[in-house]
XYZ file of C-alpha atoms in Angstrom:
689
model
C -88.828 39.001 9.470
C -85.871 36.596 9.563
C -83.061 38.494 7.873
C -81.906 35.298 6.122
C -85.260 35.284 4.216
C -84.751 38.770 2.812
C -83.935 39.156 -0.868
C -80.215 39.806 -1.469
C -80.593 43.574 -1.924
C -82.539 44.002 1.304
C -80.238 41.636 3.165
C -77.156 43.582 2.072
C -78.825 46.878 2.973
C -79.441 45.448 6.435
C -75.775 44.459 6.739
C -74.604 47.894 5.592
C -76.796 49.576 8.202
C -75.158 47.343 10.803
C -71.605 48.085 9.523
C -71.043 44.439 8.542
C -68.711 43.309 5.752
C -70.320 40.933 3.252
C -69.848 38.883 0.084
C -72.603 38.380 -2.482
C -72.133 35.001 -4.167
C -74.132 34.719 -7.374
C -73.736 32.389 -10.326
C -73.576 33.198 -14.018
C -76.463 35.345 -15.211
C -77.634 36.140 -11.665
C -77.455 39.912 -12.168
C -74.627 40.644 -9.732
C -73.826 44.024 -11.249
C -77.505 44.959 -11.278
C -77.647 43.947 -7.624
C -74.681 46.195 -6.944
C -76.544 49.098 -8.553
C -79.691 48.447 -6.522
C -77.702 48.096 -3.292
C -76.097 51.503 -3.901
C -79.495 53.068 -4.598
C -81.115 51.516 -1.529
C -78.385 52.354 0.997
C -78.120 55.911 -0.326
C -81.845 56.359 0.018
C -81.523 55.370 3.663
C -78.393 57.464 4.207
C -77.640 60.010 1.411
C -74.364 61.079 3.065
C -72.676 57.679 2.587
C -69.383 57.928 0.709
C -69.274 54.904 -1.604
C -66.630 53.741 -4.050
C -67.276 50.901 -6.527
C -64.174 49.072 -7.751
C -63.868 47.045 -10.956
C -61.001 45.446 -12.885
C -61.196 47.128 -16.282
C -62.016 50.561 -17.643
C -64.806 49.016 -19.693
C -66.427 47.532 -16.582
C -65.986 50.845 -14.727
C -67.724 52.688 -17.566
C -70.612 50.205 -17.562
C -71.151 50.529 -13.815
C -70.818 54.329 -13.958
C -73.509 54.393 -16.665
C -75.811 52.255 -14.507
C -75.308 54.127 -11.238
C -76.425 57.727 -11.128
C -75.424 60.252 -8.500
C -72.141 61.284 -6.959
C -70.709 57.766 -6.650
C -67.053 57.129 -7.379
C -66.448 54.253 -9.799
C -62.858 53.221 -10.346
C -60.633 50.398 -11.534
C -58.634 48.685 -8.804
C -55.422 50.204 -10.163
C -56.819 53.727 -10.300
C -58.226 53.364 -6.771
C -54.933 52.159 -5.300
C -52.878 54.593 -7.355
C -54.788 57.584 -6.033
C -54.321 56.319 -2.486
C -50.572 55.711 -2.535
C -49.262 58.179 -5.158
C -48.953 61.152 -2.742
C -46.713 59.132 -0.404
C -43.528 59.089 -2.461
C -41.187 58.448 0.473
C -43.226 55.433 1.542
C -43.227 54.111 -2.025
C -39.445 54.492 -2.122
C -39.055 52.580 1.144
C -40.975 49.510 -0.022
C -40.003 49.679 -3.723
C -37.016 47.288 -3.322
C -39.451 44.474 -2.477
C -40.510 44.416 -6.140
C -37.002 43.386 -7.209
C -35.367 41.548 -4.292
C -34.950 37.805 -4.822
C -35.654 35.217 -2.123
C -32.888 32.881 -1.013
C -32.978 29.459 -2.624
C -34.003 26.790 -0.106
C -33.688 23.116 -0.983
C -36.685 20.837 -0.432
C -35.885 17.607 1.365
C -36.768 13.972 0.708
C -40.079 14.298 2.567
C -41.339 16.778 -0.027
C -40.742 14.150 -2.736
C -42.053 11.205 -0.693
C -38.582 9.738 -0.431
C -38.114 9.426 -4.212
C -34.449 10.423 -4.586
C -34.442 10.307 -8.385
C -37.403 12.686 -8.625
C -35.931 14.903 -5.908
C -32.614 15.284 -7.723
C -34.224 16.131 -11.047
C -36.789 18.594 -9.695
C -34.358 20.229 -7.284
C -31.926 20.935 -10.107
C -34.819 22.293 -12.199
C -35.729 24.609 -9.304
C -32.081 25.621 -8.983
C -31.878 26.429 -12.713
C -35.016 28.555 -12.483
C -33.648 30.492 -9.492
C -30.342 30.898 -11.327
C -32.189 32.263 -14.376
C -33.956 34.842 -12.215
C -30.597 35.832 -10.743
C -29.116 36.188 -14.238
C -31.906 38.560 -15.272
C -31.696 40.587 -12.076
C -27.870 40.964 -12.155
C -28.031 42.046 -15.777
C -30.702 44.660 -14.957
C -29.227 45.917 -11.677
C -25.479 45.460 -12.108
C -25.175 45.317 -15.887
C -23.166 42.113 -15.415
C -23.402 38.614 -16.841
C -23.533 35.577 -14.574
C -21.581 32.344 -14.924
C -23.477 29.544 -16.666
C -25.641 27.446 -14.377
C -23.945 24.265 -13.177
C -25.098 21.009 -14.780
C -27.141 18.415 -12.936
C -24.308 15.920 -12.650
C -22.016 18.397 -10.893
C -24.858 19.903 -8.867
C -25.817 16.500 -7.438
C -22.288 16.026 -6.078
C -22.261 19.189 -3.933
C -25.719 20.820 -3.877
C -25.085 22.663 -0.599
C -21.976 24.299 -2.042
C -23.766 25.550 -5.161
C -26.803 26.707 -3.172
C -24.517 28.722 -0.884
C -22.834 30.306 -3.931
C -26.205 31.147 -5.476
C -27.524 32.682 -2.255
C -24.318 34.692 -1.885
C -24.934 36.262 -5.306
C -28.593 36.810 -4.424
C -27.573 38.634 -1.232
C -25.142 40.760 -3.233
C -27.687 41.832 -5.838
C -30.383 42.448 -3.181
C -27.986 44.751 -1.333
C -27.266 46.651 -4.543
C -31.019 46.980 -5.185
C -31.603 48.535 -1.772
C -28.572 50.859 -1.984
C -29.359 51.998 -5.530
C -32.999 52.805 -4.795
C -32.196 54.496 -1.472
C -29.948 56.918 -3.351
C -32.831 58.051 -5.594
C -35.108 60.985 -4.989
C -38.658 60.131 -3.821
C -40.268 62.020 -6.707
C -38.487 59.754 -9.231
C -40.839 56.849 -8.458
C -44.018 56.688 -10.573
C -46.745 54.432 -11.944
C -46.016 53.619 -15.589
C -49.476 52.207 -16.486
C -47.978 49.111 -18.151
C -47.706 45.450 -17.222
C -44.121 45.688 -15.973
C -41.967 47.220 -13.247
C -38.764 49.050 -14.178
C -35.709 49.252 -11.942
C -33.609 51.774 -13.807
C -36.120 54.540 -14.289
C -37.729 53.446 -11.409
C -41.441 52.818 -11.993
C -44.063 50.215 -11.217
C -46.658 48.522 -13.424
C -50.071 46.985 -12.795
C -48.964 44.119 -10.545
C -46.268 46.262 -8.918
C -48.877 48.834 -7.945
C -50.915 46.187 -6.115
C -47.838 44.750 -4.391
C -46.608 48.205 -3.320
C -50.028 49.198 -1.986
C -50.207 46.046 0.122
C -46.682 46.579 1.487
C -47.495 50.189 2.404
C -50.784 49.210 4.098
C -48.913 46.641 6.186
C -45.851 48.774 6.954
C -47.588 52.100 7.593
C -50.908 51.765 9.500
C -51.710 55.422 8.873
C -52.681 54.540 5.295
C -55.514 52.331 6.556
C -56.838 55.223 8.637
C -56.717 57.543 5.626
C -58.731 55.077 3.522
C -61.235 54.583 6.335
C -61.657 58.331 6.755
C -62.362 58.775 3.035
C -64.808 55.937 2.384
C -67.850 54.563 4.197
C -68.307 51.688 1.747
C -65.877 49.979 -0.617
C -67.721 47.657 -3.020
C -65.677 45.369 -5.301
C -67.263 43.835 -8.411
C -66.013 40.415 -9.652
C -64.194 39.881 -6.372
C -62.887 36.482 -7.462
C -60.468 38.225 -9.833
C -59.132 40.530 -7.106
C -55.708 39.912 -5.575
C -55.927 37.887 -2.372
C -53.535 40.393 -0.784
C -55.873 43.311 -1.551
C -58.863 41.516 -0.005
C -56.780 40.611 3.057
C -55.454 44.153 3.460
C -58.887 45.783 3.186
C -60.368 43.362 5.718
C -57.485 43.394 8.186
C -55.443 46.582 7.808
C -58.090 49.212 8.381
C -57.928 50.591 11.938
C -59.640 48.867 14.848
C -63.225 50.060 15.086
C -63.253 51.511 11.559
C -66.755 51.825 10.145
C -65.768 51.327 6.488
C -67.807 48.460 5.030
C -66.149 46.092 2.560
C -68.626 44.501 0.158
C -67.676 41.879 -2.434
C -69.807 40.912 -5.436
C -68.893 37.912 -7.595
C -68.709 34.163 -7.954
C -65.893 31.896 -6.773
C -66.918 29.316 -9.379
C -65.976 31.721 -12.153
C -62.424 32.163 -10.842
C -60.599 30.341 -13.621
C -57.403 32.444 -13.509
C -54.607 32.016 -11.013
C -53.912 35.663 -10.122
C -57.200 36.347 -8.295
C -58.338 35.267 -4.835
C -60.945 32.880 -6.225
C -62.771 31.918 -3.061
C -63.114 34.025 0.111
C -64.258 31.067 2.194
C -61.380 31.536 4.653
C -62.577 35.087 5.363
C -66.155 33.820 5.757
C -64.939 31.141 8.189
C -62.994 33.806 10.099
C -66.266 35.813 10.363
C -64.703 38.721 8.502
C -67.388 38.454 5.811
C -71.058 37.455 5.915
C -72.176 35.318 2.966
C -75.243 36.359 0.950
C -76.242 33.932 -1.798
C -78.127 34.796 -4.996
C -79.601 31.773 -6.774
C -81.320 33.590 -9.651
C -80.361 32.947 -13.254
C -81.777 35.492 -15.723
C -79.646 34.280 -18.632
C -79.920 30.566 -19.325
C -82.649 28.159 -20.342
C -83.848 25.760 -17.608
C -82.076 22.919 -19.415
C -78.718 24.716 -19.415
C -79.167 25.752 -15.772
C -79.837 22.145 -14.713
C -76.783 20.984 -16.655
C -74.361 23.650 -15.420
C -75.528 23.259 -11.805
C -73.986 19.784 -11.835
C -70.511 21.297 -11.999
C -70.669 23.905 -9.231
C -68.488 22.909 -6.296
C -69.866 25.342 -3.681
C -73.345 23.863 -3.224
C -75.221 26.841 -4.728
C -77.979 25.692 -7.096
C -79.251 28.232 -9.586
C -82.868 28.453 -10.714
C -84.695 30.266 -13.493
C -85.487 33.917 -12.810
C -87.776 35.657 -15.312
C -86.754 39.062 -16.695
C -88.887 42.131 -17.239
C -89.208 42.905 -20.956
C -88.920 46.340 -22.540
C -92.714 46.741 -22.532
C -92.842 46.062 -18.786
C -94.286 42.554 -19.111
C -92.568 39.537 -17.558
C -91.052 36.999 -19.929
C -92.671 33.574 -19.886
C -91.027 30.336 -18.831
C -91.949 28.886 -22.230
C -89.879 31.539 -24.001
C -86.804 30.513 -22.005
C -86.890 26.842 -23.019
C -83.832 25.357 -24.729
C -81.901 22.107 -24.975
C -78.680 20.353 -23.979
C -77.190 17.638 -26.189
C -74.015 15.590 -26.469
C -72.483 14.704 -29.827
C -69.575 12.273 -29.637
C -67.469 9.756 -31.461
C -64.766 7.290 -30.465
C -61.130 8.276 -30.936
C -58.870 6.329 -33.319
C -56.952 3.472 -31.737
C -53.554 4.572 -30.476
C -50.435 3.421 -32.302
C -47.618 1.794 -30.319
C -44.381 1.282 -32.254
C -42.093 1.432 -29.226
C -40.843 4.937 -30.014
C -42.650 6.901 -27.293
C -41.819 10.371 -28.602
C -42.830 9.584 -32.177
C -45.948 7.695 -31.073
C -47.036 10.598 -28.880
C -46.715 12.959 -31.825
C -48.524 10.568 -34.196
C -51.375 9.813 -31.783
C -51.856 13.490 -30.968
C -52.126 14.258 -34.679
C -54.615 11.389 -35.183
C -56.727 12.486 -32.240
C -56.609 16.138 -33.290
C -57.601 15.261 -36.854
C -60.514 13.097 -35.714
C -61.704 15.811 -33.327
C -61.572 18.432 -36.092
C -63.701 16.172 -38.300
C -66.202 15.631 -35.456
C -66.447 19.351 -34.741
C -66.799 20.196 -38.440
C -69.635 17.686 -38.884
C -71.405 18.897 -35.746
C -71.024 22.558 -36.708
C -72.619 21.854 -40.080
C -75.616 20.312 -38.294
C -75.925 23.302 -35.955
C -75.203 26.395 -38.104
C -74.799 29.696 -36.284
C -73.667 28.120 -33.005
C -70.615 29.817 -31.485
C -67.808 27.369 -30.857
C -66.144 27.433 -27.448
C -62.873 25.547 -27.651
C -59.171 25.784 -27.054
C -56.980 27.948 -29.277
C -55.727 25.277 -31.641
C -54.382 25.527 -35.153
C -57.756 25.359 -36.849
C -59.102 28.395 -34.998
C -55.828 30.295 -35.269
C -55.810 29.832 -39.028
C -59.472 30.745 -39.334
C -59.116 34.051 -37.513
C -55.747 35.127 -38.898
C -52.915 34.205 -36.539
C -52.005 30.740 -37.751
C -48.321 31.550 -38.280
C -48.023 33.103 -34.817
C -49.674 30.081 -33.232
C -47.404 27.702 -35.140
C -44.285 29.475 -33.815
C -45.403 28.917 -30.220
C -46.850 25.455 -30.856
C -43.476 24.271 -32.154
C -41.801 25.473 -28.956
C -44.263 24.940 -26.096
C -46.724 22.290 -24.971
C -49.296 24.931 -23.963
C -48.847 27.616 -26.631
C -51.812 29.865 -25.841
C -50.655 30.874 -22.349
C -47.109 31.405 -23.581
C -48.326 33.534 -26.477
C -50.072 36.086 -24.304
C -47.310 36.252 -21.695
C -44.487 36.561 -24.234
C -46.262 39.095 -26.457
C -47.170 41.178 -23.415
C -43.586 40.984 -22.191
C -42.389 42.333 -25.541
C -44.990 45.106 -25.068
C -47.233 44.166 -27.977
C -50.155 44.453 -25.568
C -49.282 48.093 -24.860
C -49.022 48.893 -28.555
C -52.284 47.106 -29.381
C -53.982 48.987 -26.523
C -52.896 52.323 -28.017
C -54.026 51.251 -31.481
C -57.396 50.116 -30.076
C -57.943 53.448 -28.300
C -57.008 55.286 -31.497
C -59.428 53.169 -33.532
C -62.343 54.398 -31.401
C -61.662 58.006 -32.381
C -63.178 60.407 -33.195
C -66.191 60.742 -30.980
C -65.169 58.637 -27.966
C -63.933 61.173 -25.428
C -63.097 58.563 -22.805
C -60.821 56.714 -25.236
C -59.117 59.945 -26.287
C -58.445 60.958 -22.688
C -57.019 57.535 -21.869
C -54.851 57.581 -24.981
C -53.364 60.983 -24.106
C -52.884 59.992 -20.427
C -51.018 56.810 -21.398
C -48.732 58.685 -23.793
C -47.931 61.358 -21.216
C -46.825 58.674 -18.781
C -44.389 57.524 -21.448
C -43.011 61.047 -21.769
C -44.841 62.003 -24.982
C -46.249 65.520 -24.988
C -49.382 66.029 -27.089
C -50.152 69.734 -26.884
C -50.603 71.094 -30.405
C -52.430 70.300 -33.607
C -49.081 69.275 -35.134
C -48.466 66.831 -32.273
C -51.908 65.304 -32.797
C -51.336 64.980 -36.541
C -48.006 63.187 -35.971
C -49.632 60.899 -33.423
C -52.440 60.042 -35.842
C -49.912 59.295 -38.592
C -47.903 56.989 -36.319
C -50.873 55.083 -34.957
C -52.455 54.796 -38.392
C -49.255 53.147 -39.668
C -49.822 50.184 -37.342
C -52.906 49.191 -39.286
C -50.703 47.539 -41.937
C -51.064 43.774 -41.812
C -47.826 43.290 -43.791
C -45.562 45.166 -41.411
C -43.074 42.984 -39.507
C -44.268 42.466 -35.939
C -41.143 43.211 -33.904
C -40.090 45.977 -36.288
C -43.348 47.678 -35.310
C -42.379 47.464 -31.629
C -38.960 48.971 -32.379
C -40.621 51.794 -34.304
C -43.098 52.398 -31.472
C -40.207 52.668 -28.993
C -38.298 54.994 -31.306
C -41.351 57.272 -31.585
C -41.924 57.302 -27.825
C -45.226 55.445 -27.976
C -43.783 52.845 -25.609
C -40.831 52.874 -23.224
C -38.840 49.648 -23.355
C -39.309 47.880 -20.018
C -36.607 46.093 -18.028
C -38.413 42.810 -18.653
C -38.519 43.434 -22.402
C -34.844 44.390 -22.487
C -33.885 41.302 -20.455
C -35.796 39.070 -22.906
C -33.998 40.567 -25.912
C -30.600 40.414 -24.170
C -31.198 36.784 -23.288
C -32.231 36.048 -26.882
C -29.039 37.590 -28.235
C -26.967 35.689 -25.685
C -28.595 32.334 -26.529
C -28.254 32.786 -30.284
C -24.612 33.901 -29.950
C -23.787 30.862 -27.813
C -25.438 28.445 -30.251
C -23.748 30.100 -33.230
C -20.365 29.233 -31.706
C -21.233 25.670 -30.712
C -19.952 23.086 -33.236
C -21.903 20.219 -31.626
C -25.122 22.156 -32.018
C -24.248 23.037 -35.634
C -23.973 19.344 -36.537
C -27.129 18.489 -34.576
C -29.050 21.184 -36.467
C -27.699 19.899 -39.784
C -28.851 16.354 -38.993
C -32.298 17.642 -38.103
C -32.566 19.744 -41.271
C -31.631 16.705 -43.332
C -34.654 14.812 -42.039
C -33.191 12.910 -39.072
C -35.808 13.981 -36.508
C -35.462 11.389 -33.717
C -32.592 10.184 -31.560
C -32.773 6.766 -33.199
C -32.618 8.242 -36.703
C -29.719 10.500 -35.755
C -27.806 7.682 -34.087
C -28.102 5.494 -37.178
C -26.873 8.334 -39.393
C -23.982 9.226 -37.067
C -22.914 5.567 -36.875
C -22.297 5.451 -40.641
C -21.133 9.040 -41.103
C -17.833 10.514 -40.036
C -18.945 13.552 -38.041
C -16.363 15.682 -36.309
C -18.177 16.637 -33.113
C -21.200 14.351 -32.657
C -20.990 10.685 -31.750
C -23.594 8.129 -30.721
C -22.408 8.586 -27.116
C -22.905 12.360 -27.308
C -26.406 11.892 -28.686
C -27.262 9.463 -25.893
C -26.208 11.999 -23.255
C -27.252 15.288 -24.855
C -30.111 14.604 -27.292
C -32.901 16.123 -25.175
C -30.866 19.228 -24.328
C -29.801 19.729 -27.936
C -33.352 19.298 -29.208
C -34.483 21.911 -26.699
C -31.710 24.231 -27.934
C -32.900 23.761 -31.520
C -36.506 24.508 -30.607
C -35.386 27.604 -28.716
C -33.298 28.865 -31.637
C -36.100 28.325 -34.152
C -38.562 30.025 -31.833
C -36.376 33.092 -31.252
C -35.478 33.383 -34.930
C -39.142 33.159 -35.982
C -40.557 35.470 -33.317
C -38.232 38.314 -34.293
C -38.173 37.654 -38.036
C -39.582 39.892 -40.754
C -41.787 36.969 -41.821
C -43.994 37.297 -38.730
C -46.402 40.079 -39.698
C -47.912 42.534 -37.255
C -51.293 41.531 -38.661
C -50.894 38.122 -37.015
C -50.400 39.773 -33.608
C -53.276 42.195 -34.190
C -55.532 39.264 -35.096
C -54.543 37.400 -31.930
C -55.319 40.321 -29.619
C -58.549 41.105 -31.458
C -59.574 37.474 -31.112
C -58.700 37.432 -27.408
C -60.757 40.527 -26.658
C -63.845 40.024 -28.805
C -66.619 37.594 -29.554
C -67.009 35.929 -32.901
C -67.761 32.615 -34.536
C -65.052 31.004 -32.400
C -64.143 31.325 -28.759
C -61.974 29.447 -26.282
C -62.108 27.916 -22.849
C -59.907 30.811 -21.731
C -62.295 33.592 -22.694
C -65.612 32.229 -21.501
C -66.587 34.773 -18.850
C -68.951 37.570 -19.745
C -72.317 38.042 -21.399
C -74.310 35.141 -22.735
C -74.325 33.583 -26.216
C -77.608 32.387 -27.703
C -76.451 28.984 -28.965
C -73.138 27.331 -28.088
C -71.161 24.401 -29.463
C -68.839 23.512 -26.588
C -65.838 21.321 -27.389
C -65.103 19.457 -24.154
C -61.516 18.516 -24.870
C -58.232 18.649 -23.002
C -56.247 16.015 -24.923
C -52.750 17.083 -25.780
C -53.110 20.744 -24.847
C -53.094 20.956 -21.079
C -52.279 18.977 -17.953
C -54.189 21.455 -15.827
C -57.676 20.131 -16.624
C -59.330 16.724 -16.781
C -62.872 17.083 -18.122
C -63.536 13.363 -17.949
C -63.456 13.674 -14.147
C -66.297 16.220 -14.325
C -68.722 13.504 -15.388
C -68.309 11.433 -12.253
C -70.719 11.045 -9.361
C -67.776 11.419 -6.985
C -67.138 14.753 -5.317
C -64.038 16.432 -6.781
C -61.009 16.051 -4.533
C -57.894 17.310 -6.283
C -57.246 20.896 -7.360
C -57.225 19.650 -10.945
C -60.692 18.106 -10.630
C -62.116 21.227 -8.971
C -60.540 23.514 -11.583
C -61.962 21.316 -14.370
C -65.501 21.522 -13.001
C -65.280 25.268 -12.547
C -64.097 25.767 -16.099
C -66.856 23.526 -17.466
C -69.417 25.455 -15.397
C -68.193 28.786 -16.727
C -68.154 27.549 -20.330
C -71.587 25.909 -20.286
C -73.274 28.766 -18.397
C -72.410 31.188 -21.186
C -75.244 29.566 -23.152
C -78.567 31.387 -23.194
C -80.712 28.778 -24.902
C -79.234 25.729 -26.673
C -76.018 23.913 -25.767
C -74.357 21.185 -27.810
C -71.307 19.559 -26.203
C -68.820 17.761 -28.428
C -66.276 15.245 -27.168
C -64.062 12.605 -28.699
C -64.112 9.617 -26.347
C -61.162 7.350 -25.609
C -63.475 4.361 -25.031
C -67.102 3.288 -25.067
C -66.916 3.076 -21.266
C -66.088 6.781 -21.110
C -68.899 7.529 -23.583
C -71.416 5.668 -21.396
C -70.246 7.520 -18.287
C -70.543 10.966 -19.854
C -73.777 10.259 -21.746
C -75.542 9.796 -18.397
C -75.260 13.572 -17.844
C -77.141 14.481 -21.035
C -80.840 14.183 -21.930
C -79.785 13.386 -25.484
C -76.530 11.781 -26.643
C -75.788 11.366 -30.341
C -72.957 9.172 -31.652
C -71.712 10.171 -35.088
């Protein structure tokens, strides 16, 4: 039989018997994890002595696979797998550890990079310089305990960029040398994995991303590690490969010894790679003949109508088809029972206002659009009760699920608040605290959660050995259930109790906050700017008119013309920092945000669309005013996607729509009737409200 005609399980078994690396590409609902289980069973039946490890990305996924696969098969998260490999080699960890903290030299990009546009080059080059300078500030404060001179302004930088770049790189070289010298003077047994999101220089330890980076550096610098891994494992299977670091995939495929028999098998879907920290596609490894592609076209989840619709947005050529499941009684489900529907509900957006004040018009038009979209969604939801909404995290959802104040704080500061929320809260170690509280909430009865809770606390230096220790721990963790408690006060209390260890990144954020607020408190120009803003003068034009008729000591019309944007940014930053650390932001808001992020409910977002299916979905296809990364209008074009933005948009729309098991209703507010006609062509039924 032609091996290409074999079903995916038999085809992979054939590849394993021939010591070939492979990638199983299967769309949403194709049963990739079930295929992984059956592959393990089949290859073990042929060769019971095979040593197999299955790698996932979360403890929950590892538990699910372990429950599905019986026998003496190792199932591990990627971090646990790598940690067990490198942790015995303390000296090697110490040798590569500086790479986590060393800064690259700043290199200017020439005119060619900016297509000869000198104005754009000057602006973006100074922005890049400021970012590099900010990284240097943080690193010098952490490593040397020293402040750094304020970054030079654009006007001065443009006069002598080479001089300032040389000065910056001199300071970078100095701090990199101190990093290497400081870490070389440590003892190898001082370096450890801290099981958090962040690396620490002073105590020295590495977090989740640091572990992956260190493992890759050790694989590349010390070939013996590849031989050790090859000697231990006959097969390394990775689930959801698209979310795996590109460096890890490269290392496993290229850094095992020549002639090694270890088989690397990847299971996943490049179309569902909607996050930037995973490899996404492994096409380059397929092209290099390092992996053999096995496609799985089955879809056991969605109705035929949803499958036909979502297929339109795949960019890899794979077309899914209905696959019928076996029911609990052993019978096969019928095609009739899988039938569903796909509909479009739309309306036209309000006409945009143009008063000549671009900033004010943008704000007004965004509010008009957002209000009209909310009305459209509300009307549609009332017509389709019980449908789960998939949409961006906007104010309406945030208020509905209990973190409206938290969202507002970030929305006032950033153009894309959701991404900033998660990154900032994790940096301040709210994620660590919420993780401990979540593990505690599963007690008693969940032994896995208890073991993980105790292991995490021990890594933070907390010893839980007696009944008294356990009682104190329970009292502390129980106290975080209060919705009224101030958010950052809870973090300070957790650090004081030893539940978390304040990371370098956290400390740098707080130090920077204190520095910014102290600088603004002593700035008389800013004080007058803030006063004008508080008194209702919210635009440059309004402020200029007020200043022209008011005798102000430090602000003039000329100052406003030159500094308005910078001063407005300062004001937003001050308000953000004051609010984020204030007693008025309750811990309950943060708890609600993390609970919302990690669970399913009446509402969901474009950012949390991967996973099990939802019976009926109301999908809000909207990117207006919340992101520049996606353009969903481009998805409804007959043209093949060309730009990264167009490809990313189609992938995200595929992931979102393919969550639907049966009935999908898409909602969109159209900018024009022409757009409505273009998009309506993709739907069997289009309804204009």
